[in-house]
Coordinates of C-alpha atoms and ligand atoms in Angstrom, one line a residue:
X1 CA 0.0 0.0 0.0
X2 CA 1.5 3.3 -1.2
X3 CA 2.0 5.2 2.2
X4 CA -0.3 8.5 2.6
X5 CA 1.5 11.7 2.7
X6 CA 1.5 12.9 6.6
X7 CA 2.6 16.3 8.1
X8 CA 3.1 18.0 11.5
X9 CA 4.2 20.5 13.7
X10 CA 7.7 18.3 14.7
X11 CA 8.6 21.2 17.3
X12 CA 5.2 21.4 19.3
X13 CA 2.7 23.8 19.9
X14 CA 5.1 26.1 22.0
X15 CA 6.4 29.6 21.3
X16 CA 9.7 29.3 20.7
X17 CA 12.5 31.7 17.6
X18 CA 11.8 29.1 15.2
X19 CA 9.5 26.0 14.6
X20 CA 9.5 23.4 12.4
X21 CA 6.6 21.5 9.8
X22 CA 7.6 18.4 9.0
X23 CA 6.1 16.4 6.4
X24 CA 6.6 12.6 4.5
X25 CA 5.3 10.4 1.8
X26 CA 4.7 10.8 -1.9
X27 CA 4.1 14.6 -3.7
X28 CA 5.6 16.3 -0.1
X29 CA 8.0 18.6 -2.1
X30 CA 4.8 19.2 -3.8
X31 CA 2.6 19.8 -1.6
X32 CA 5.1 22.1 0.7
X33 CA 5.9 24.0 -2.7
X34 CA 1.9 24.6 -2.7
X35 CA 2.1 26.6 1.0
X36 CA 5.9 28.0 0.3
X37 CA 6.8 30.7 -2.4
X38 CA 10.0 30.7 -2.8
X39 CA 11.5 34.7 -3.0
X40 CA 12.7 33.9 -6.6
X41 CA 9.8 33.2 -7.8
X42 CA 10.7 29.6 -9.2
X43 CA 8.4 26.3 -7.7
X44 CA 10.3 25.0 -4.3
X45 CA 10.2 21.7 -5.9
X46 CA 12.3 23.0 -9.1
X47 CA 15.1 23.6 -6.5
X48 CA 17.7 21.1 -5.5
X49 CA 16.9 19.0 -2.8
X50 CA 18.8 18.6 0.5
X51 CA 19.0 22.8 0.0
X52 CA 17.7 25.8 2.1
X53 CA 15.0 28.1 0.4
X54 CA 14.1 31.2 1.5
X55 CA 10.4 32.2 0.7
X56 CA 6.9 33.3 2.0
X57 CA 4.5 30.5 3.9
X58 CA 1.0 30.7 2.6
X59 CA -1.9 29.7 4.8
X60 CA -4.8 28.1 3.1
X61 CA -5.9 31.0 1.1
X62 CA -2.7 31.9 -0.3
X63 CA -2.2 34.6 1.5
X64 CA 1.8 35.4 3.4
X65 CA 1.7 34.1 7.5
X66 CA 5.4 33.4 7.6
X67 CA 8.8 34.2 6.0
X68 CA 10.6 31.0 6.4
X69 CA 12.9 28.7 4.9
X70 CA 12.0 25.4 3.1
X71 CA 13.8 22.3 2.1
X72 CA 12.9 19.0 0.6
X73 CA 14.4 15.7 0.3
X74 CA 13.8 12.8 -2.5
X75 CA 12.9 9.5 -2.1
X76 CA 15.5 7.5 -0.1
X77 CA 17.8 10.3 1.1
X78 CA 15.9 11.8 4.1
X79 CA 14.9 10.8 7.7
X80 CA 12.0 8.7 6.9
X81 CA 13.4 7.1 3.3
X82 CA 10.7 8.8 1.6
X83 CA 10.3 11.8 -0.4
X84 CA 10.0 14.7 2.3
X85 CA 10.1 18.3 2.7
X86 CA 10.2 20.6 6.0
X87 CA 9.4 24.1 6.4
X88 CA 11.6 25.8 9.0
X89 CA 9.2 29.1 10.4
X90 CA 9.2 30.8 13.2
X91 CA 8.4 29.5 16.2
X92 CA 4.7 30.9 16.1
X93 CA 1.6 28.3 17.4
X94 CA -0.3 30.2 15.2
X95 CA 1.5 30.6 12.2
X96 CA 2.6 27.0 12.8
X97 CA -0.6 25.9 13.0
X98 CA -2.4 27.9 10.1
X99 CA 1.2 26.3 7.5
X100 CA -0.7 22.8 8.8
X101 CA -3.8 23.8 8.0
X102 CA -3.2 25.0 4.3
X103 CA -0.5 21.7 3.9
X104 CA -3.6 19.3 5.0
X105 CA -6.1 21.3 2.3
X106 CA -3.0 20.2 -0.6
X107 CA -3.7 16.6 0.2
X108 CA -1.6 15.6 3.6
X109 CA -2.9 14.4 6.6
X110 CA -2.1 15.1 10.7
X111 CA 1.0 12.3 11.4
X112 CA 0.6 10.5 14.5
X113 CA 2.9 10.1 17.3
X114 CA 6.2 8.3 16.1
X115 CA 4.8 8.4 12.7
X116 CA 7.9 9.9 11.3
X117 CA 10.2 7.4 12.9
X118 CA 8.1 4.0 12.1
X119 CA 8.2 4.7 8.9
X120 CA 12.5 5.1 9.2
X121 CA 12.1 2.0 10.9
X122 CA 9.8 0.0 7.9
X123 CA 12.3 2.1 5.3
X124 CA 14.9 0.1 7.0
X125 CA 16.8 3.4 7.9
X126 CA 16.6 2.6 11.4
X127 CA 16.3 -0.3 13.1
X128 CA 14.0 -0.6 16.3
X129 CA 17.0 -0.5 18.9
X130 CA 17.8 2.8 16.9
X131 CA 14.4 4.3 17.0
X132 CA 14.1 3.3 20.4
X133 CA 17.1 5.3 21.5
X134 CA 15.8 8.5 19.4
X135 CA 12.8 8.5 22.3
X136 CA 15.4 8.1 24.8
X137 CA 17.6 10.7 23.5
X138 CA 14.3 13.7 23.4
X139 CA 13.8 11.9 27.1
X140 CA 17.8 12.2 28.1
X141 CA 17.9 14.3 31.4
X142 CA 21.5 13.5 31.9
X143 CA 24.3 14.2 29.9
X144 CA 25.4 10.5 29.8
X145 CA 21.8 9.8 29.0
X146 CA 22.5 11.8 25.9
X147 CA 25.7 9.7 25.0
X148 CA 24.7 7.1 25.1
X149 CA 21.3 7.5 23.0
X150 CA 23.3 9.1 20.6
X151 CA 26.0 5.6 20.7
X152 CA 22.4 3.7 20.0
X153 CA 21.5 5.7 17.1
X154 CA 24.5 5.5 15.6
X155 CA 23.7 1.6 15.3
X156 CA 26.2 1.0 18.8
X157 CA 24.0 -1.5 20.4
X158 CA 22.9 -3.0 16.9
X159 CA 26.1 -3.7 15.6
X160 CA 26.7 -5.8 18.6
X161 CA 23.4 -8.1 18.4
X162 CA 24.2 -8.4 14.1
X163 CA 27.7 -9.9 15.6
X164 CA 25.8 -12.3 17.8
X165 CA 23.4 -12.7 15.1
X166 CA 26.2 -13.3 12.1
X167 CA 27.5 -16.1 14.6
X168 CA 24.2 -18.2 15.0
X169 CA 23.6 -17.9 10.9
X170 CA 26.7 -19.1 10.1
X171 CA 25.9 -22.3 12.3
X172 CA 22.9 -22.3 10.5
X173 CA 23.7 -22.1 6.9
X174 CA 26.3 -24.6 7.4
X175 CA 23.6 -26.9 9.0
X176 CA 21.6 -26.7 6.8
X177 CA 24.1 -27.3 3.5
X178 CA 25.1 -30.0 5.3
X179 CA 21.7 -31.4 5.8
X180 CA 20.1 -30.6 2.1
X181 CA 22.9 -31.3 -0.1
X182 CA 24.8 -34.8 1.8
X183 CA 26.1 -35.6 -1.4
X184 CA 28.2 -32.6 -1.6
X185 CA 31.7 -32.6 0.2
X186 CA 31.0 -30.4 2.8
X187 CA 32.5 -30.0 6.0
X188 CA 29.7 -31.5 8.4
X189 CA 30.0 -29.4 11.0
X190 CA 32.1 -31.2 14.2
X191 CA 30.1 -31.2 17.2
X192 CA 33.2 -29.1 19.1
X193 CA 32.8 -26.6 16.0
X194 CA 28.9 -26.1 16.8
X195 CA 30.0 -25.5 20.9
X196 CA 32.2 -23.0 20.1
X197 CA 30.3 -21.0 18.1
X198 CA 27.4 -21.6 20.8
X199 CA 29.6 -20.9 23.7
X200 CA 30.7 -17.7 21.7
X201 CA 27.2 -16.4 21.7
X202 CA 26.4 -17.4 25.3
X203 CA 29.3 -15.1 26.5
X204 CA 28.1 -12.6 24.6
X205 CA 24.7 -12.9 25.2
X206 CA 25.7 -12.5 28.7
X207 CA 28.0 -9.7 28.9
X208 CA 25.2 -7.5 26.9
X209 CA 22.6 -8.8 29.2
X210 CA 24.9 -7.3 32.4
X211 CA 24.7 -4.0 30.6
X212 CA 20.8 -3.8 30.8
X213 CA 21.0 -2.8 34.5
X214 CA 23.1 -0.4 34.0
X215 CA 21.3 1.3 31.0
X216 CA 17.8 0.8 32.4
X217 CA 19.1 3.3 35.6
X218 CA 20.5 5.9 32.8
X219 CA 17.5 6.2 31.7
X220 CA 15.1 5.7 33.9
X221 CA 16.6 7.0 37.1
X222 CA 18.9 5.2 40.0
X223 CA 16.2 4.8 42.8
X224 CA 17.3 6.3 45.9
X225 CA 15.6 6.6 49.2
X226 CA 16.3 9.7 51.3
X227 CA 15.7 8.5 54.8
X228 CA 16.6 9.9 58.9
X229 CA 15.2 11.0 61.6
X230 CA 12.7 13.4 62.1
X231 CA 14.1 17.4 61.6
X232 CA 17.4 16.0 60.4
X233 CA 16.1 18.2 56.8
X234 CA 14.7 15.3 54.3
X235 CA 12.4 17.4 52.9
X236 CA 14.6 20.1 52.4
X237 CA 17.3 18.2 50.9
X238 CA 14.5 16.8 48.8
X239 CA 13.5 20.1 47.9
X240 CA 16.9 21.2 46.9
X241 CA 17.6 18.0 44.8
X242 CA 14.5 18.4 43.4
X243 CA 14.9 21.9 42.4
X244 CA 18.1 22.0 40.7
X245 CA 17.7 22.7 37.1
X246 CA 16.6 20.0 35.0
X247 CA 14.2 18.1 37.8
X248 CA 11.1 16.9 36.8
X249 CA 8.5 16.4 39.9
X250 CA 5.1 14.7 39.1
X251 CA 2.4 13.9 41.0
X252 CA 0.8 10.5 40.3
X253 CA -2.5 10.3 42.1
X254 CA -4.7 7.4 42.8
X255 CA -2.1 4.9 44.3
X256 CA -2.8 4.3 47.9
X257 CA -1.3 7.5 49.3
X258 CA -0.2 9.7 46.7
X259 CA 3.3 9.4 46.0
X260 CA 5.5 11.9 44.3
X261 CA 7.9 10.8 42.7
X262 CA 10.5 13.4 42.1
X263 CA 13.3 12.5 39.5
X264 CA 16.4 15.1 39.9
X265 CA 20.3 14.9 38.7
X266 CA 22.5 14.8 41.0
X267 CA 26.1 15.7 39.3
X268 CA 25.8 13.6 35.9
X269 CA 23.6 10.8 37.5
X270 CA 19.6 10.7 37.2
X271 CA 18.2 9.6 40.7
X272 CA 14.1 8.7 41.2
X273 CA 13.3 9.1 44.7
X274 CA 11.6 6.5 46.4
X275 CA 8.5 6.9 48.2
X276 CA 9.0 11.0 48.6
X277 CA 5.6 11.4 49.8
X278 CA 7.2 9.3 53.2
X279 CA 9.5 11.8 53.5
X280 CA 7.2 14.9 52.9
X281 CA 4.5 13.6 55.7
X282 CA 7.3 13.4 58.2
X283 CA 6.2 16.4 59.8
X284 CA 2.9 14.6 60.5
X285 CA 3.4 13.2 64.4
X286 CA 1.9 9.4 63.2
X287 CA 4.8 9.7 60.2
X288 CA 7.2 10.4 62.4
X289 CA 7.3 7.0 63.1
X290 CA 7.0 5.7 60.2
X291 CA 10.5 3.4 60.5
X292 CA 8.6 0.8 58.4
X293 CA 8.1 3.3 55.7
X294 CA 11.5 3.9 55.3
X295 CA 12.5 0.5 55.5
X296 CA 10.2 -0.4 52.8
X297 CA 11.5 2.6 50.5
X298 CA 15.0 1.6 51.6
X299 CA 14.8 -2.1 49.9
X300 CA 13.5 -0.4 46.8
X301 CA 16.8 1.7 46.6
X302 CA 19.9 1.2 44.9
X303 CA 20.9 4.3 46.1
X304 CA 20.1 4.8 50.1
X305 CA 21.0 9.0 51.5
X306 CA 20.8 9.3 55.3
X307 CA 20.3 12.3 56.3
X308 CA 22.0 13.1 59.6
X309 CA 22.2 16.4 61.6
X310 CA 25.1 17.1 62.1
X311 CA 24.3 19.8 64.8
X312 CA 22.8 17.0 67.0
X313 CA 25.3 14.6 65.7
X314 CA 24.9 11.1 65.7
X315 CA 22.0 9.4 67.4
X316 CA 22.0 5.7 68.0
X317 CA 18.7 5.6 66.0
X318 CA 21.0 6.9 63.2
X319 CA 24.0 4.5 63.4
X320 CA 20.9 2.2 63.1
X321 CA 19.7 3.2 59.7
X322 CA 22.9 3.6 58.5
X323 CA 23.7 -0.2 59.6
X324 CA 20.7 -1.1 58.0
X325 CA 21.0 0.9 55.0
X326 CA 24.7 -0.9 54.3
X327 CA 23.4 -3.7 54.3
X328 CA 20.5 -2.9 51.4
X329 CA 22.7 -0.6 49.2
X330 CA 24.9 1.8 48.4
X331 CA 25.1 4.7 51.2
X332 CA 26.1 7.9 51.9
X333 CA 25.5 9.2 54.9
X334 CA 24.4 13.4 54.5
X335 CA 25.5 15.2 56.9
X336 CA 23.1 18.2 56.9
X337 CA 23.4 21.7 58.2
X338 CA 26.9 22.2 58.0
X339 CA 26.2 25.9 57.9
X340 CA 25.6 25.4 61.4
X341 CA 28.1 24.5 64.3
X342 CA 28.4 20.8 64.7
X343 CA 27.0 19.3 67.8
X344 CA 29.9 18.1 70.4
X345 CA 27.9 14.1 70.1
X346 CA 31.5 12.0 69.2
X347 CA 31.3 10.6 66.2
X348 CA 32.0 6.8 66.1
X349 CA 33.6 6.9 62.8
X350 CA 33.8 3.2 62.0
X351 CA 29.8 3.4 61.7
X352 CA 30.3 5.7 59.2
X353 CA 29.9 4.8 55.6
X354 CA 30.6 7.1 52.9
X355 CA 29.4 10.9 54.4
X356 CA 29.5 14.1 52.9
X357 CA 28.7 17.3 54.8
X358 CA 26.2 19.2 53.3
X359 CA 23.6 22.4 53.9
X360 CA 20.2 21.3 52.0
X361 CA 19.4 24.7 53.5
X362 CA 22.3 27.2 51.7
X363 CA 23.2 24.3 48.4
X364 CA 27.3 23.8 50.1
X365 CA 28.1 20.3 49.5
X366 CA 25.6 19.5 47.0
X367 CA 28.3 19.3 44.2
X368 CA 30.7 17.3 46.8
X369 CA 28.1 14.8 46.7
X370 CA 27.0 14.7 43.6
X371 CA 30.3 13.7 42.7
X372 CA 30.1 11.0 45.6
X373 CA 27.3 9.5 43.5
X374 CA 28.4 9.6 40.2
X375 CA 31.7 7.5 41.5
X376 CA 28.8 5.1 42.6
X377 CA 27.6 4.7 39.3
X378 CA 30.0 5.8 36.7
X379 CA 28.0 4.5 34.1
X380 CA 28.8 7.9 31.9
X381 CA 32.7 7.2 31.8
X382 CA 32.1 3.2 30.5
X383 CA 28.6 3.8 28.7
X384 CA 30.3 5.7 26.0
X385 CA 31.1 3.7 23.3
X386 CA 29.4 1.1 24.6
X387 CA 26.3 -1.1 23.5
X388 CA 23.6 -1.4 26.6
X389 CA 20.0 -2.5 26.5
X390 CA 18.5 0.2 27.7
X391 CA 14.9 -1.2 28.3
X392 CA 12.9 -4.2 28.9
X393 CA 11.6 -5.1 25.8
X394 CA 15.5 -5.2 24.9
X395 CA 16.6 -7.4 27.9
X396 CA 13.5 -9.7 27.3
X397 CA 14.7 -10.4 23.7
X398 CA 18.5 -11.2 24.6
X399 CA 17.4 -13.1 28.1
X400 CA 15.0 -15.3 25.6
X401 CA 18.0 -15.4 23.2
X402 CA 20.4 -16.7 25.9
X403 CA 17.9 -19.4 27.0
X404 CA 17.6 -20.8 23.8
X405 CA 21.7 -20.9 22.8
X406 CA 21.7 -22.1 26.6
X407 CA 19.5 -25.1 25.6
X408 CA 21.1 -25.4 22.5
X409 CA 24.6 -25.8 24.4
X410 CA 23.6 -28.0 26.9
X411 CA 21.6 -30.5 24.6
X412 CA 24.9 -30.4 22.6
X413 CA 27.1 -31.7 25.5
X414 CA 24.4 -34.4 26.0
X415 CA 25.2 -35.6 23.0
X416 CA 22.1 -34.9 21.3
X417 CA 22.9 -34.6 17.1
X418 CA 24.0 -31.5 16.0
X419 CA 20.8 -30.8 14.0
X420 CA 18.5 -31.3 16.9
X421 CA 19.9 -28.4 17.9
X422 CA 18.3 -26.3 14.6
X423 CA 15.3 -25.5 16.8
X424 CA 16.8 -24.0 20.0
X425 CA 19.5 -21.9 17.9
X426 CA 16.2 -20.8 14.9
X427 CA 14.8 -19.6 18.3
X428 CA 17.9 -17.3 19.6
X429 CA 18.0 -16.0 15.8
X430 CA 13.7 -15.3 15.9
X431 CA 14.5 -13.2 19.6
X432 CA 17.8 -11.5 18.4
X433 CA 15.6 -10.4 15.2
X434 CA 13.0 -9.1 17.5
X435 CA 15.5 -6.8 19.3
X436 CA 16.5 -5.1 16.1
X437 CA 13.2 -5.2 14.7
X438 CA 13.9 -7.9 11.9
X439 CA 11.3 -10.2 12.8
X440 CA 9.2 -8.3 15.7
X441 CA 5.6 -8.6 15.7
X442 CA 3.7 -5.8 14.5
X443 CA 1.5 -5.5 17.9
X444 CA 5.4 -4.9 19.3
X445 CA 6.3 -2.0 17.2
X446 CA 2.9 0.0 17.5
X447 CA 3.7 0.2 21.2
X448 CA 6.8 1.4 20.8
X449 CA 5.5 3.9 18.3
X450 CA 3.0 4.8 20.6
X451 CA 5.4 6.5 22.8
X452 CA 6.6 8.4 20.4
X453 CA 5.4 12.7 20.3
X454 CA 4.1 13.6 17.4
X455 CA 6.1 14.9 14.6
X456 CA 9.0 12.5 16.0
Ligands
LIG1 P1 12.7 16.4 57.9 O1 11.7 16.2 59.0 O2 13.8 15.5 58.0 O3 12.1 16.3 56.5 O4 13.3 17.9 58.1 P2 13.0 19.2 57.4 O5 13.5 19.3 56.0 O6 11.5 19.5 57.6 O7 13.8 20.2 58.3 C1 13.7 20.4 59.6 C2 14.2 21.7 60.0 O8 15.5 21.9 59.8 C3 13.5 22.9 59.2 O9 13.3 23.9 60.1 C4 14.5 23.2 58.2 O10 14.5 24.5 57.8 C5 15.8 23.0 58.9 N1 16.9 22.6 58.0 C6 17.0 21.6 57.1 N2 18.1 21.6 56.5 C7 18.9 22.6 57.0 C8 20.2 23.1 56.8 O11 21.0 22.6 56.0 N3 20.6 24.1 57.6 C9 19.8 24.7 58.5 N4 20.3 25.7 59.2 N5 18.6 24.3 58.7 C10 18.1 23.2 58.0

């Protein structure tokens, strides 16, 4: 089925110095020559492609609402693969809005979310793990977020399953010669030739399957539980991670309590606080003993903060929590309201573990331990140039992959005939397709699409 020519405001309906109209599919250079007149007069589609022309935008009735720029692209050379224009305006809803309007009277129709990238993807100009990582990249909040999407779409993390991939077909195609043509004088494949080649992909399998912890928490947060005493200043601290620059609080009603969960960077790593609304209602009397409540958001950490005053120095209660938080996950202990003078209390320092001093109340120390957590997780440093899964339609794929070369391996060192083994290893080929999007189910890919904004 010819596709339909779709358009859309790919910059949003914000005011902003320039916005962009973005459209794909058959006649587009024709149909954005049709709302674009370019200043010298000729047809925009007359001009070369891949080339910035200046002109006037016309809304439906011909008549100026923009001086912008326009450009078009021919089949197979653009984002999408198909024949494509964009018109570059200025960043007016309006204007925006009304260049839509007179491109959907000229024959093309609103895109829907991710309808720009699917069609990269069925245009074989991107490959789902690529796609994937150009939502992650307009979702980066961190700086190594950004890396490494930008690794993925540069093919990083499908290079590395094509390896895996070129490893099993080989075992394959050789199989199979061997098993339609018996006459010829092929090589049949040694069962210690098959083992290595499985064992190859097994290790592989495995190292990229450790990396999908690790890329899950670039981009969807480290979870960290701020937990102490009452007054120590969790809610402030809270209120000063969560209101450095790029945070993003939202309030999801309608779980049992409300919780909040406020996702902030904290020098280059992207931390989700657990169970904030805990720490919020500590000023209510029956919160204030809410030890279980901190436990509880404690085991859901990997990252655990107590908070500490250092003022008052430290209680028992707070050796406590730190014990208990060492033995759950990575600590530091905060040590707030250093603008204050410290409390006399000795400090037993053995019950320490990592501690920074800190004033949620003036910002000191924020950086100092900021850079305490990103040595915790210095996924930045290693992520680059690296392939990760970064999500769990990813890690499902190469976990159902591994299984099956598993099987395959084991069966093999039961002495079970190299052929039986065609099954297990078609089956790590069918789940390493899905990852890259050879083979995935349609059902699959409108999901992903679905998360997509529209006029990405
Ligand atoms: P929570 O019960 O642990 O959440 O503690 P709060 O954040 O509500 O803080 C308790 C009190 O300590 C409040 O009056 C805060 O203003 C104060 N406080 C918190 N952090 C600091 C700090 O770094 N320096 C100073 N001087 N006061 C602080």
């Amino acid at each position: 089925m010819p596709s339909e020519l779709i358009a859309a405001i790919a910059t949003g309906p914000v005011r902003a110095a320039i916005g962009t109209v973005r459209l794909s599919g058959p006649g587009a250079a024709r149909c954005a020559g049709a709302v674009f007149r370019p200043a010298d007069g000729r047809a925009l589609e007359i001009h070369p492609p891949k080339t910035l022309v200046y002109g006037t935008v016309l809304d439906r009735t011909g008549k100026g609402v923009d001086m912008a720029l326009a450009v078009w692209w021919p089949e197979g050379s653009g984002y999408t693969g198909e024949e494509a224009a964009e018109l570059q305006c200025h960043g007016s809803p309006m204007a925006l809005s009304l260049a839509l309007e007179a491109l959907f009277a000229h024959g093309a129709r609103q895109a829907g979310p991710g309808e720009f990238t699917r069609r990269a993807f069925l245009n074989g100009k991107l490959d789902l793990t690529q796609a994937e990582a150009v939502m992650d990249l307009i979702d980066a909040e961190t700086p190594q977020a950004v890396r490494q999407a930008a690794g993925q779409i540069s093919g990083l993390l499908s290079h590395r399953v094509e390896e895996i991939y070129g490893g099993l077909v080989d075992v394959m195609a050789h199989f199979h010669a061997v098993l339609d043509y018996p006459d010829e004088d092929l090589d049949p494949f040694t069962g210690e030739t098959v083992e290595k080649a499985l064992e190859q992909a097994e290790r592989a399998l495995e190292a990229l399957l450790a990396t999908g912890g690790r890329g899950r928490l670039l981009n969807r947060g480290v979870p960290c539980a701020i937990v102490g005493r009452p007054n120590v200043g969790k809610s402030t601290l809270l209120n000063a991670l969560a209101g450095c620059e790029r945070a993003i609080v939202t309030d999801i009603p309608g779980t049992t309590r409300d919780t909040v969960e406020a996702r902030c960077v904290l020098g280059e790593t992207l931390l989700r606080l657990v169970d904030t609304a805990g720490v919020r209602e500590t000023a209510d009397p029956v919160e204030r003993l809410g030890v279980e409540r901190s436990r509880r958001a404690m085991e859901e950490a990997q990252l655990i903060l107590v908070v500490a005053d250092r003022c008052v120095g430290l209680t028992q209660e707070d050796m406590e929590l730190c014990r208990e938080a060492v033995g759950l996950a990575p600590t530091i202990l905060v040590w707030n309201k250093c603008d204050l003078p410290a409390g006399d209390a000795p400090v037993p320092l053995e019950a320490l573990p990592d501690a920074v001093e800190v004033s949620a109340k003036t910002g000191a120390g924020l950086e100092a331990l900021g850079e305490k957590v990103d040595r915790l997780f210095p996924h930045g440093a290693k992520g680059e140039g690296e392939a990760l899964l970064t999500n769990a339609r990813q890690t499902e794929a190469a976990g159902r992959a591994l299984t099956a070369v598993e099987r395959a391996g084991s069966a093999l060192k039961m002495g079970v005939t190299p052929d039986a083994l065609l099954t297990d290893v078609e089956e790590a080929l069918s789940a390493l397709g899905e990852l890259t999007g050879k083979t995935v189910r349609e059902d699959v890919t409108d999901r992903i699409f679905s998360r997509f904004c529209v006029g990405k």
